[in-house]
């Protein structure tokens, strides 16, 4: 069986490394799905409170560079009054992404890639997704407290 003797020439070794890196880049990145669990008993968790409440959460070990996250959001309509609100995503208790839910009673989609590099030294990182109602009906609705903000993750991938 023929054996290959490694080259001592620096330029040849650099060329070989560049070829290996190019091959790795062409194969793509491995993606792992991050499970997120509802803190409510319904398929799409709703929050009718005026202060932020956690609807979805999960714990991860930040061994990758980023988290790709997609959300589905919807306001509510109670007695012809539309409900709007806000949502936010927390990593380790700090808000890293936020937005609004328009009081139009239509489904909205949001997606981003969150940087996990500042959290690489942690063994566990809590991911929380929260919502709150900021406008709309204050009585009636799902739980009697007014309109609700619905939120469900579409995807959560570790890149």
Tab-separated table of N, CA, C and O in Angstrom, residues 22-149:
chain	number	residue	atom	x	y	z
A	22	UNK	N	-12.559	24.932	1.527
A	22	UNK	CA	-13.522	25.110	0.436
A	22	UNK	C	-14.480	23.926	0.353
A	22	UNK	O	-15.685	24.103	0.128
A	23	UNK	N	-13.978	22.724	0.556
A	23	UNK	CA	-14.828	21.539	0.545
A	23	UNK	C	-15.832	21.584	1.683
A	23	UNK	O	-17.014	21.277	1.501
A	24	UNK	N	-15.397	21.991	2.869
A	24	UNK	CA	-16.303	22.097	4.006
A	24	UNK	C	-17.385	23.141	3.771
A	24	UNK	O	-18.543	22.948	4.139
A	25	UNK	N	-17.038	24.260	3.168
A	25	UNK	CA	-18.022	25.304	2.888
A	25	UNK	C	-19.062	24.846	1.874
A	25	UNK	O	-20.219	25.232	1.945
A	26	UNK	N	-18.663	24.028	0.915
A	26	UNK	CA	-19.603	23.538	-0.090
A	26	UNK	C	-20.590	22.544	0.491
A	26	UNK	O	-21.694	22.402	-0.007
A	27	UNK	N	-20.229	21.843	1.540
A	27	UNK	CA	-21.130	20.832	2.106
A	27	UNK	C	-22.218	21.451	2.956
A	27	UNK	O	-23.197	20.797	3.270
A	28	UNK	N	-22.092	22.698	3.377
A	28	UNK	CA	-23.120	23.354	4.170
A	28	UNK	C	-22.952	23.118	5.646
A	28	UNK	O	-22.096	22.353	6.092
A	29	UNK	N	-23.784	23.801	6.398
A	29	UNK	CA	-23.730	23.707	7.859
A	29	UNK	C	-24.769	22.726	8.348
A	29	UNK	O	-25.861	22.626	7.802
A	30	UNK	N	-24.430	22.035	9.400
A	30	UNK	CA	-25.404	21.156	10.034
A	30	UNK	C	-26.354	22.009	10.863
A	30	UNK	O	-25.941	22.924	11.553
A	31	UNK	N	-27.626	21.702	10.801
A	31	UNK	CA	-28.624	22.461	11.546
A	31	UNK	C	-29.345	21.523	12.508
A	31	UNK	O	-29.739	20.429	12.135
A	32	UNK	N	-29.504	21.963	13.722
A	32	UNK	CA	-30.245	21.214	14.730
A	32	UNK	C	-31.466	22.019	15.124
A	32	UNK	O	-31.386	23.218	15.356
A	33	UNK	N	-32.604	21.350	15.216
A	33	UNK	CA	-33.827	22.008	15.658
A	33	UNK	C	-33.783	22.177	17.174
A	33	UNK	O	-33.396	21.262	17.900
A	34	UNK	N	-34.169	23.346	17.653
A	34	UNK	CA	-34.267	23.612	19.079
A	34	UNK	C	-35.722	23.437	19.497
A	34	UNK	O	-36.593	24.135	18.993
A	35	UNK	N	-36.000	22.506	20.401
A	35	UNK	CA	-37.390	22.374	20.845
A	35	UNK	C	-37.766	23.512	21.787
A	35	UNK	O	-37.021	23.861	22.699
A	36	UNK	N	-38.910	24.115	21.536
A	36	UNK	CA	-39.480	25.135	22.418
A	36	UNK	C	-40.801	24.591	22.944
A	36	UNK	O	-41.573	23.992	22.190
A	37	UNK	N	-41.061	24.799	24.224
A	37	UNK	CA	-42.233	24.223	24.855
A	37	UNK	C	-43.184	25.324	25.302
A	37	UNK	O	-42.754	26.323	25.878
A	38	UNK	N	-44.494	25.126	25.063
A	38	UNK	CA	-45.458	26.141	25.496
A	38	UNK	C	-45.622	26.120	27.012
A	38	UNK	O	-45.524	25.076	27.643
A	39	UNK	N	-45.843	27.287	27.573
A	39	UNK	CA	-46.119	27.382	29.001
A	39	UNK	C	-47.625	27.401	29.239
A	39	UNK	O	-48.067	27.653	30.340
A	40	UNK	N	-48.391	27.127	28.174
A	40	UNK	CA	-49.843	27.112	28.220
A	40	UNK	C	-50.306	25.782	27.652
A	40	UNK	O	-49.529	25.064	27.019
A	41	UNK	N	-51.541	25.436	27.796
A	41	UNK	CA	-52.050	24.139	27.364
A	41	UNK	C	-52.601	24.132	25.947
A	41	UNK	O	-53.056	23.105	25.477
A	42	UNK	N	-52.583	25.239	25.240
A	42	UNK	CA	-53.160	25.296	23.906
A	42	UNK	C	-52.086	25.178	22.841
A	42	UNK	O	-50.906	25.361	23.094
A	43	UNK	N	-52.506	24.855	21.610
A	43	UNK	CA	-51.552	24.701	20.512
A	43	UNK	C	-50.883	26.024	20.168
A	43	UNK	O	-49.692	26.081	19.914
A	44	UNK	N	-51.643	27.100	20.134
A	44	UNK	CA	-51.059	28.429	19.977
A	44	UNK	C	-51.302	29.154	21.282
A	44	UNK	O	-52.433	29.402	21.660
A	45	UNK	N	-50.229	29.419	21.989
A	45	UNK	CA	-50.360	30.036	23.305
A	45	UNK	C	-50.823	31.478	23.168
A	45	UNK	O	-50.385	32.192	22.273
A	46	UNK	N	-51.717	31.895	24.054
A	46	UNK	CA	-52.258	33.246	24.060
A	46	UNK	C	-51.960	33.913	25.390
A	46	UNK	O	-51.893	33.256	26.419
A	47	UNK	N	-51.783	35.233	25.372
A	47	UNK	CA	-51.585	36.009	26.585
A	47	UNK	C	-52.492	37.224	26.508
A	47	UNK	O	-52.411	37.994	25.556
A	48	UNK	N	-53.362	37.412	27.511
A	48	UNK	CA	-54.226	38.582	27.529
A	48	UNK	C	-53.803	39.583	28.591
A	48	UNK	O	-54.500	40.544	28.863
A	49	UNK	N	-52.642	39.380	29.188
A	49	UNK	CA	-52.153	40.289	30.212
A	49	UNK	C	-51.520	41.535	29.629
A	49	UNK	O	-51.064	41.549	28.485
A	50	UNK	N	-51.480	42.594	30.431
A	50	UNK	CA	-50.862	43.845	29.993
A	50	UNK	C	-49.389	43.909	30.387
A	50	UNK	O	-48.707	44.863	30.053
A	51	UNK	N	-48.897	42.910	31.097
A	51	UNK	CA	-47.457	42.816	31.365
A	51	UNK	C	-46.935	41.581	30.641
A	51	UNK	O	-47.687	40.647	30.351
A	52	UNK	N	-45.646	41.575	30.324
A	52	UNK	CA	-45.077	40.480	29.549
A	52	UNK	C	-45.216	39.160	30.297
A	52	UNK	O	-44.940	39.074	31.495
A	53	UNK	N	-45.646	38.151	29.571
A	53	UNK	CA	-45.750	36.795	30.103
A	53	UNK	C	-45.094	35.827	29.131
A	53	UNK	O	-45.232	35.960	27.917
A	54	UNK	N	-44.382	34.842	29.650
A	54	UNK	CA	-43.692	33.866	28.809
A	54	UNK	C	-44.693	32.860	28.258
A	54	UNK	O	-45.422	32.229	29.011
A	55	UNK	N	-44.712	32.710	26.914
A	55	UNK	CA	-45.590	31.746	26.262
A	55	UNK	C	-44.838	30.501	25.817
A	55	UNK	O	-45.403	29.420	25.778
A	56	UNK	N	-43.579	30.664	25.424
A	56	UNK	CA	-42.755	29.551	24.949
A	56	UNK	C	-41.383	29.674	25.579
A	56	UNK	O	-40.868	30.781	25.759
A	57	UNK	N	-40.767	28.521	25.869
A	57	UNK	CA	-39.416	28.544	26.419
A	57	UNK	C	-38.694	27.249	26.097
A	57	UNK	O	-39.308	26.236	25.769
A	58	UNK	N	-37.391	27.302	26.197
A	58	UNK	CA	-36.537	26.141	25.990
A	58	UNK	C	-35.160	26.429	26.529
A	58	UNK	O	-34.769	27.590	26.691
A	59	UNK	N	-34.410	25.380	26.809
A	59	UNK	CA	-33.049	25.524	27.315
A	59	UNK	C	-32.114	24.880	26.305
A	59	UNK	O	-32.373	23.785	25.804
A	60	UNK	N	-31.016	25.577	25.996
A	60	UNK	CA	-30.042	25.045	25.049
A	60	UNK	C	-28.638	25.188	25.601
A	60	UNK	O	-28.389	25.989	26.500
A	61	UNK	N	-27.751	24.393	25.062
A	61	UNK	CA	-26.318	24.544	25.319
A	61	UNK	C	-25.748	25.272	24.111
A	61	UNK	O	-25.720	24.706	23.014
A	62	UNK	N	-25.313	26.518	24.269
A	62	UNK	CA	-24.892	27.317	23.102
A	62	UNK	C	-23.549	26.861	22.535
A	62	UNK	O	-22.519	27.449	22.792
A	63	UNK	N	-23.586	25.798	21.742
A	63	UNK	CA	-22.372	25.270	21.110
A	63	UNK	C	-22.254	25.702	19.655
A	63	UNK	O	-21.301	25.362	18.990
A	64	UNK	N	-23.271	26.404	19.162
A	64	UNK	CA	-23.243	26.891	17.791
A	64	UNK	C	-23.152	28.414	17.795
A	64	UNK	O	-23.263	29.043	18.837
A	65	UNK	N	-22.972	28.984	16.617
A	65	UNK	CA	-22.760	30.427	16.516
A	65	UNK	C	-24.043	31.229	16.561
A	65	UNK	O	-24.046	32.380	16.968
A	66	UNK	N	-25.170	30.623	16.136
A	66	UNK	CA	-26.386	31.428	16.048
A	66	UNK	C	-27.638	30.561	16.154
A	66	UNK	O	-27.599	29.347	15.992
A	67	UNK	N	-28.754	31.253	16.407
A	67	UNK	CA	-30.066	30.627	16.490
A	67	UNK	C	-30.975	31.325	15.485
A	67	UNK	O	-31.196	32.533	15.571
A	68	UNK	N	-31.475	30.574	14.520
A	68	UNK	CA	-32.417	31.097	13.540
A	68	UNK	C	-33.817	30.851	14.084
A	68	UNK	O	-34.183	29.713	14.383
A	69	UNK	N	-34.590	31.927	14.212
A	69	UNK	CA	-35.879	31.838	14.880
A	69	UNK	C	-36.959	32.487	14.030
A	69	UNK	O	-36.769	33.586	13.506
A	70	UNK	N	-38.080	31.796	13.885
A	70	UNK	CA	-39.232	32.329	13.166
A	70	UNK	C	-40.479	32.252	14.035
A	70	UNK	O	-40.698	31.250	14.715
A	71	UNK	N	-41.289	33.296	14.017
A	71	UNK	CA	-42.479	33.377	14.861
A	71	UNK	C	-43.720	33.654	14.025
A	71	UNK	O	-43.649	34.315	12.985
A	72	UNK	N	-44.861	33.171	14.509
A	72	UNK	CA	-46.174	33.500	13.961
A	72	UNK	C	-46.937	34.229	15.049
A	72	UNK	O	-47.022	33.741	16.176
A	73	UNK	N	-47.498	35.398	14.730
A	73	UNK	CA	-48.188	36.223	15.718
A	73	UNK	C	-49.555	36.626	15.191
A	73	UNK	O	-49.738	36.811	13.996
A	74	UNK	N	-50.497	36.783	16.119
A	74	UNK	CA	-51.823	37.243	15.725
A	74	UNK	C	-52.463	37.963	16.907
A	74	UNK	O	-52.280	37.558	18.058
A	75	UNK	N	-53.155	39.050	16.598
A	75	UNK	CA	-53.928	39.754	17.616
A	75	UNK	C	-55.289	39.093	17.761
A	75	UNK	O	-55.551	38.026	17.200
A	76	UNK	N	-56.169	39.724	18.491
A	76	UNK	CA	-57.487	39.164	18.763
A	76	UNK	C	-58.539	40.189	18.375
A	76	UNK	O	-58.230	41.347	18.102
A	77	UNK	N	-59.779	39.738	18.341
A	77	UNK	CA	-60.891	40.653	18.088
A	77	UNK	C	-62.014	40.289	19.050
A	77	UNK	O	-62.487	39.147	19.058
A	78	UNK	N	-62.397	41.246	19.871
A	78	UNK	CA	-63.470	41.041	20.842
A	78	UNK	C	-64.519	42.123	20.601
A	78	UNK	O	-64.213	43.316	20.703
A	79	UNK	N	-65.734	41.713	20.284
A	79	UNK	CA	-66.845	42.639	20.036
A	79	UNK	C	-66.447	43.741	19.052
A	79	UNK	O	-66.626	44.925	19.310
A	80	UNK	N	-65.847	43.337	17.932
A	80	UNK	CA	-65.428	44.236	16.853
A	80	UNK	C	-64.312	45.187	17.256
A	80	UNK	O	-64.041	46.163	16.566
A	81	UNK	N	-63.618	44.916	18.369
A	81	UNK	CA	-62.468	45.726	18.784
A	81	UNK	C	-61.211	44.877	18.610
A	81	UNK	O	-61.093	43.801	19.204
A	82	UNK	N	-60.292	45.357	17.779
A	82	UNK	CA	-59.046	44.621	17.532
A	82	UNK	C	-58.039	44.853	18.650
A	82	UNK	O	-57.968	45.941	19.216
A	83	UNK	N	-57.246	43.834	18.927
A	83	UNK	CA	-56.258	43.889	19.996
A	83	UNK	C	-54.851	43.853	19.409
A	83	UNK	O	-54.549	43.010	18.570
A	84	UNK	N	-53.994	44.740	19.861
A	84	UNK	CA	-52.595	44.763	19.468
A	84	UNK	C	-51.712	44.552	20.676
A	84	UNK	O	-52.174	44.550	21.820
A	85	UNK	N	-50.426	44.365	20.431
A	85	UNK	CA	-49.532	44.130	21.559
A	85	UNK	C	-48.069	44.170	21.161
A	85	UNK	O	-47.701	44.674	20.101
A	86	UNK	N	-47.256	43.613	22.023
A	86	UNK	CA	-45.812	43.541	21.810
A	86	UNK	C	-45.336	42.131	22.107
A	86	UNK	O	-45.981	41.393	22.853
A	87	UNK	N	-44.203	41.779	21.543
A	87	UNK	CA	-43.569	40.501	21.827
A	87	UNK	C	-42.080	40.738	21.993
A	87	UNK	O	-41.539	41.749	21.526
A	88	UNK	N	-41.415	39.817	22.681
A	88	UNK	CA	-39.962	39.912	22.848
A	88	UNK	C	-39.382	38.521	23.061
A	88	UNK	O	-40.057	37.624	23.560
A	89	UNK	N	-38.111	38.384	22.657
A	89	UNK	CA	-37.366	37.144	22.846
A	89	UNK	C	-36.219	37.445	23.793
A	89	UNK	O	-35.493	38.429	23.602
A	90	UNK	N	-36.072	36.617	24.809
A	90	UNK	CA	-35.020	36.795	25.805
A	90	UNK	C	-34.042	35.624	25.744
A	90	UNK	O	-34.464	34.470	25.611
A	91	UNK	N	-32.767	35.934	25.834
A	91	UNK	CA	-31.725	34.925	25.987
A	91	UNK	C	-31.056	35.168	27.325
A	91	UNK	O	-30.488	36.239	27.553
A	92	UNK	N	-31.161	34.214	28.218
A	92	UNK	CA	-30.563	34.367	29.536
A	92	UNK	C	-31.120	35.542	30.312
A	92	UNK	O	-30.405	36.162	31.092
A	93	UNK	N	-32.376	35.891	30.099
A	93	UNK	CA	-33.013	36.986	30.821
A	93	UNK	C	-32.863	38.353	30.187
A	93	UNK	O	-33.446	39.327	30.658
A	94	UNK	N	-32.106	38.473	29.111
A	94	UNK	CA	-31.907	39.758	28.429
A	94	UNK	C	-32.676	39.776	27.106
A	94	UNK	O	-32.638	38.810	26.345
A	95	UNK	N	-33.363	40.883	26.832
A	95	UNK	CA	-34.120	41.025	25.586
A	95	UNK	C	-33.143	41.184	24.424
A	95	UNK	O	-32.300	42.072	24.425
A	96	UNK	N	-33.263	40.292	23.419
A	96	UNK	CA	-32.377	40.338	22.261
A	96	UNK	C	-33.125	40.614	20.959
A	96	UNK	O	-32.500	40.898	19.938
A	97	UNK	N	-34.461	40.529	20.992
A	97	UNK	CA	-35.256	40.767	19.781
A	97	UNK	C	-36.670	41.090	20.230
A	97	UNK	O	-37.198	40.457	21.156
A	98	UNK	N	-37.296	42.067	19.614
A	98	UNK	CA	-38.653	42.436	20.011
A	98	UNK	C	-39.391	43.048	18.827
A	98	UNK	O	-38.794	43.377	17.811
A	99	UNK	N	-40.701	43.181	19.000
A	99	UNK	CA	-41.504	43.760	17.945
A	99	UNK	C	-42.921	44.010	18.424
A	99	UNK	O	-43.245	43.813	19.598
A	100	UNK	N	-43.782	44.424	17.502
A	100	UNK	CA	-45.166	44.732	17.843
A	100	UNK	C	-46.111	43.819	17.079
A	100	UNK	O	-45.792	43.329	15.991
A	101	UNK	N	-47.278	43.630	17.658
A	101	UNK	CA	-48.374	42.927	17.001
A	101	UNK	C	-49.408	43.997	16.675
A	101	UNK	O	-49.954	44.637	17.571
A	102	UNK	N	-49.638	44.204	15.400
A	102	UNK	CA	-50.547	45.253	14.960
A	102	UNK	C	-51.988	44.898	15.320
A	102	UNK	O	-52.380	43.727	15.245
A	103	UNK	N	-52.792	45.887	15.708
A	103	UNK	CA	-54.195	45.620	16.040
A	103	UNK	C	-55.057	45.521	14.786
A	103	UNK	O	-55.978	46.313	14.580
A	104	UNK	N	-54.746	44.575	13.929
A	104	UNK	CA	-55.487	44.416	12.684
A	104	UNK	C	-56.117	43.044	12.546
A	104	UNK	O	-56.744	42.765	11.546
A	105	UNK	N	-55.945	42.158	13.525
A	105	UNK	CA	-56.523	40.818	13.513
A	105	UNK	C	-56.068	40.030	12.288
A	105	UNK	O	-56.835	39.334	11.639
A	106	UNK	N	-54.791	40.179	11.931
A	106	UNK	CA	-54.216	39.406	10.838
A	106	UNK	C	-52.962	38.703	11.342
A	106	UNK	O	-52.295	39.164	12.263
A	107	UNK	N	-52.637	37.597	10.705
A	107	UNK	CA	-51.455	36.830	11.080
A	107	UNK	C	-50.211	37.553	10.578
A	107	UNK	O	-50.177	38.034	9.445
A	108	UNK	N	-49.194	37.631	11.437
A	108	UNK	CA	-47.922	38.250	11.083
A	108	UNK	C	-46.809	37.224	11.265
A	108	UNK	O	-46.915	36.323	12.106
A	109	UNK	N	-45.752	37.379	10.486
A	109	UNK	CA	-44.599	36.488	10.565
A	109	UNK	C	-43.352	37.320	10.824
A	109	UNK	O	-43.192	38.395	10.247
A	110	UNK	N	-42.488	36.809	11.676
A	110	UNK	CA	-41.218	37.470	11.961
A	110	UNK	C	-40.127	36.403	11.965
A	110	UNK	O	-40.362	35.266	12.384
A	111	UNK	N	-38.934	36.763	11.484
A	111	UNK	CA	-37.812	35.823	11.464
A	111	UNK	C	-36.516	36.600	11.625
A	111	UNK	O	-36.393	37.728	11.154
A	112	UNK	N	-35.556	35.981	12.303
A	112	UNK	CA	-34.243	36.579	12.482
A	112	UNK	C	-33.227	35.502	12.815
A	112	UNK	O	-33.583	34.342	13.054
A	113	UNK	N	-31.972	35.899	12.850
A	113	UNK	CA	-30.885	35.032	13.305
A	113	UNK	C	-30.231	35.723	14.491
A	113	UNK	O	-29.735	36.840	14.365
A	114	UNK	N	-30.261	35.063	15.650
A	114	UNK	CA	-29.704	35.626	16.881
A	114	UNK	C	-28.291	35.118	17.095
A	114	UNK	O	-28.007	33.929	16.906
A	115	UNK	N	-27.403	36.013	17.507
A	115	UNK	CA	-26.002	35.683	17.746
A	115	UNK	C	-25.853	35.011	19.110
A	115	UNK	O	-26.217	35.579	20.133
A	116	UNK	N	-25.299	33.799	19.127
A	116	UNK	CA	-25.086	33.066	20.377
A	116	UNK	C	-23.650	33.149	20.885
A	116	UNK	O	-23.343	32.604	21.943
A	117	UNK	N	-22.779	33.821	20.156
A	117	UNK	CA	-21.371	33.881	20.554
A	117	UNK	C	-21.147	34.471	21.948
A	117	UNK	O	-20.310	33.973	22.692
A	118	UNK	N	-21.885	35.495	22.378
A	118	UNK	CA	-21.664	36.013	23.733
A	118	UNK	C	-22.041	35.023	24.839
A	118	UNK	O	-21.666	35.216	25.995
A	119	UNK	N	-22.760	33.958	24.503
A	119	UNK	CA	-23.233	33.004	25.503
A	119	UNK	C	-22.492	31.671	25.448
A	119	UNK	O	-22.861	30.734	26.145
A	120	UNK	N	-21.441	31.573	24.638
A	120	UNK	CA	-20.745	30.292	24.428
A	120	UNK	C	-20.144	29.720	25.705
A	120	UNK	O	-19.979	28.525	25.820
A	121	UNK	N	-19.814	30.554	26.682
A	121	UNK	CA	-19.191	30.057	27.905
A	121	UNK	C	-20.203	29.437	28.861
A	121	UNK	O	-19.832	28.766	29.812
A	122	UNK	N	-21.498	29.628	28.616
A	122	UNK	CA	-22.530	29.096	29.504
A	122	UNK	C	-22.871	27.656	29.129
A	122	UNK	O	-22.902	27.299	27.960
A	123	UNK	N	-23.132	26.841	30.136
A	123	UNK	CA	-23.509	25.456	29.860
A	123	UNK	C	-24.991	25.335	29.510
A	123	UNK	O	-25.391	24.437	28.782
A	124	UNK	N	-25.829	26.238	30.036
A	124	UNK	CA	-27.251	26.249	29.727
A	124	UNK	C	-27.710	27.685	29.494
A	124	UNK	O	-27.293	28.591	30.210
A	125	UNK	N	-28.575	27.860	28.507
A	125	UNK	CA	-29.092	29.183	28.176
A	125	UNK	C	-30.604	29.078	28.004
A	125	UNK	O	-31.096	28.298	27.181
A	126	UNK	N	-31.342	29.851	28.779
A	126	UNK	CA	-32.799	29.848	28.711
A	126	UNK	C	-33.265	30.790	27.602
A	126	UNK	O	-32.877	31.957	27.564
A	127	UNK	N	-34.090	30.269	26.704
A	127	UNK	CA	-34.705	31.050	25.633
A	127	UNK	C	-36.171	31.230	26.006
A	127	UNK	O	-36.882	30.252	26.232
A	128	UNK	N	-36.627	32.478	26.085
A	128	UNK	CA	-38.014	32.771	26.427
A	128	UNK	C	-38.628	33.651	25.351
A	128	UNK	O	-37.979	34.572	24.851
A	129	UNK	N	-39.892	33.378	25.019
A	129	UNK	CA	-40.637	34.202	24.083
A	129	UNK	C	-41.859	34.715	24.830
A	129	UNK	O	-42.658	33.926	25.338
A	130	UNK	N	-42.004	36.036	24.891
A	130	UNK	CA	-43.040	36.657	25.701
A	130	UNK	C	-43.919	37.590	24.866
A	130	UNK	O	-43.470	38.119	23.842
A	131	UNK	N	-45.141	37.807	25.325
A	131	UNK	CA	-46.049	38.769	24.703
A	131	UNK	C	-46.785	39.551	25.778
A	131	UNK	O	-46.805	39.163	26.946
A	132	UNK	N	-47.398	40.644	25.339
A	132	UNK	CA	-48.318	41.391	26.201
A	132	UNK	C	-49.287	42.169	25.320
A	132	UNK	O	-48.988	42.517	24.184
A	133	UNK	N	-50.455	42.449	25.873
A	133	UNK	CA	-51.484	43.229	25.185
A	133	UNK	C	-51.248	44.702	25.485
A	133	UNK	O	-51.019	45.077	26.620
A	134	UNK	N	-51.312	45.541	24.451
A	134	UNK	CA	-51.134	46.985	24.660
A	134	UNK	C	-52.349	47.796	24.228
A	134	UNK	O	-52.443	48.973	24.553
A	135	UNK	N	-53.256	47.184	23.464
A	135	UNK	CA	-54.448	47.908	23.033
A	135	UNK	C	-55.569	46.916	22.789
A	135	UNK	O	-55.328	45.717	22.650
A	136	UNK	N	-56.777	47.427	22.739
A	136	UNK	CA	-57.919	46.582	22.437
A	136	UNK	C	-58.867	46.455	23.606
A	136	UNK	O	-58.797	47.201	24.586
A	137	UNK	N	-59.760	45.493	23.513
A	137	UNK	CA	-60.784	45.274	24.534
A	137	UNK	C	-60.151	44.859	25.861
A	137	UNK	O	-59.151	44.154	25.888
A	138	UNK	N	-60.736	45.310	26.945
A	138	UNK	CA	-60.238	44.968	28.280
A	138	UNK	C	-61.163	44.008	29.014
A	138	UNK	O	-60.852	43.575	30.122
A	139	UNK	N	-62.272	43.650	28.407
A	139	UNK	CA	-63.177	42.654	28.978
A	139	UNK	C	-63.595	41.698	27.873
A	139	UNK	O	-63.435	41.990	26.692
A	140	UNK	N	-64.161	40.561	28.258
A	140	UNK	CA	-64.563	39.555	27.280
A	140	UNK	C	-63.348	38.791	26.794
A	140	UNK	O	-62.329	38.712	27.469
A	141	UNK	N	-63.418	38.200	25.621
A	141	UNK	CA	-62.284	37.475	25.063
A	141	UNK	C	-62.134	36.069	25.623
A	141	UNK	O	-63.002	35.544	26.304
A	142	UNK	N	-60.998	35.441	25.349
A	142	UNK	CA	-60.747	34.046	25.710
A	142	UNK	C	-60.892	33.778	27.204
A	142	UNK	O	-61.486	32.801	27.622
A	143	UNK	N	-60.307	34.633	28.027
A	143	UNK	CA	-60.283	34.389	29.468
A	143	UNK	C	-61.048	35.446	30.256
A	143	UNK	O	-60.935	35.497	31.472
A	144	UNK	N	-61.788	36.307	29.560
A	144	UNK	CA	-62.558	37.338	30.227
A	144	UNK	C	-61.784	38.604	30.531
A	144	UNK	O	-62.327	39.561	31.064
A	145	UNK	N	-60.506	38.648	30.177
A	145	UNK	CA	-59.656	39.804	30.474
A	145	UNK	C	-59.423	40.686	29.256
A	145	UNK	O	-58.539	41.532	29.277
A	146	UNK	N	-60.145	40.457	28.197
A	146	UNK	CA	-59.968	41.260	26.996
A	146	UNK	C	-59.325	40.455	25.886
A	146	UNK	O	-59.217	39.237	25.945
A	147	UNK	N	-58.894	41.172	24.848
A	147	UNK	CA	-58.267	40.525	23.706
A	147	UNK	C	-56.933	39.890	24.068
A	147	UNK	O	-56.282	40.264	25.030
A	148	UNK	N	-56.531	38.900	23.280
A	148	UNK	CA	-55.300	38.155	23.541
A	148	UNK	C	-54.328	38.301	22.380
A	148	UNK	O	-54.725	38.560	21.254
A	149	UNK	N	-53.062	38.107	22.669
A	149	UNK	CA	-52.026	38.054	21.642
A	149	UNK	C	-51.598	36.601	21.510
A	149	UNK	O	-51.175	35.971	22.481
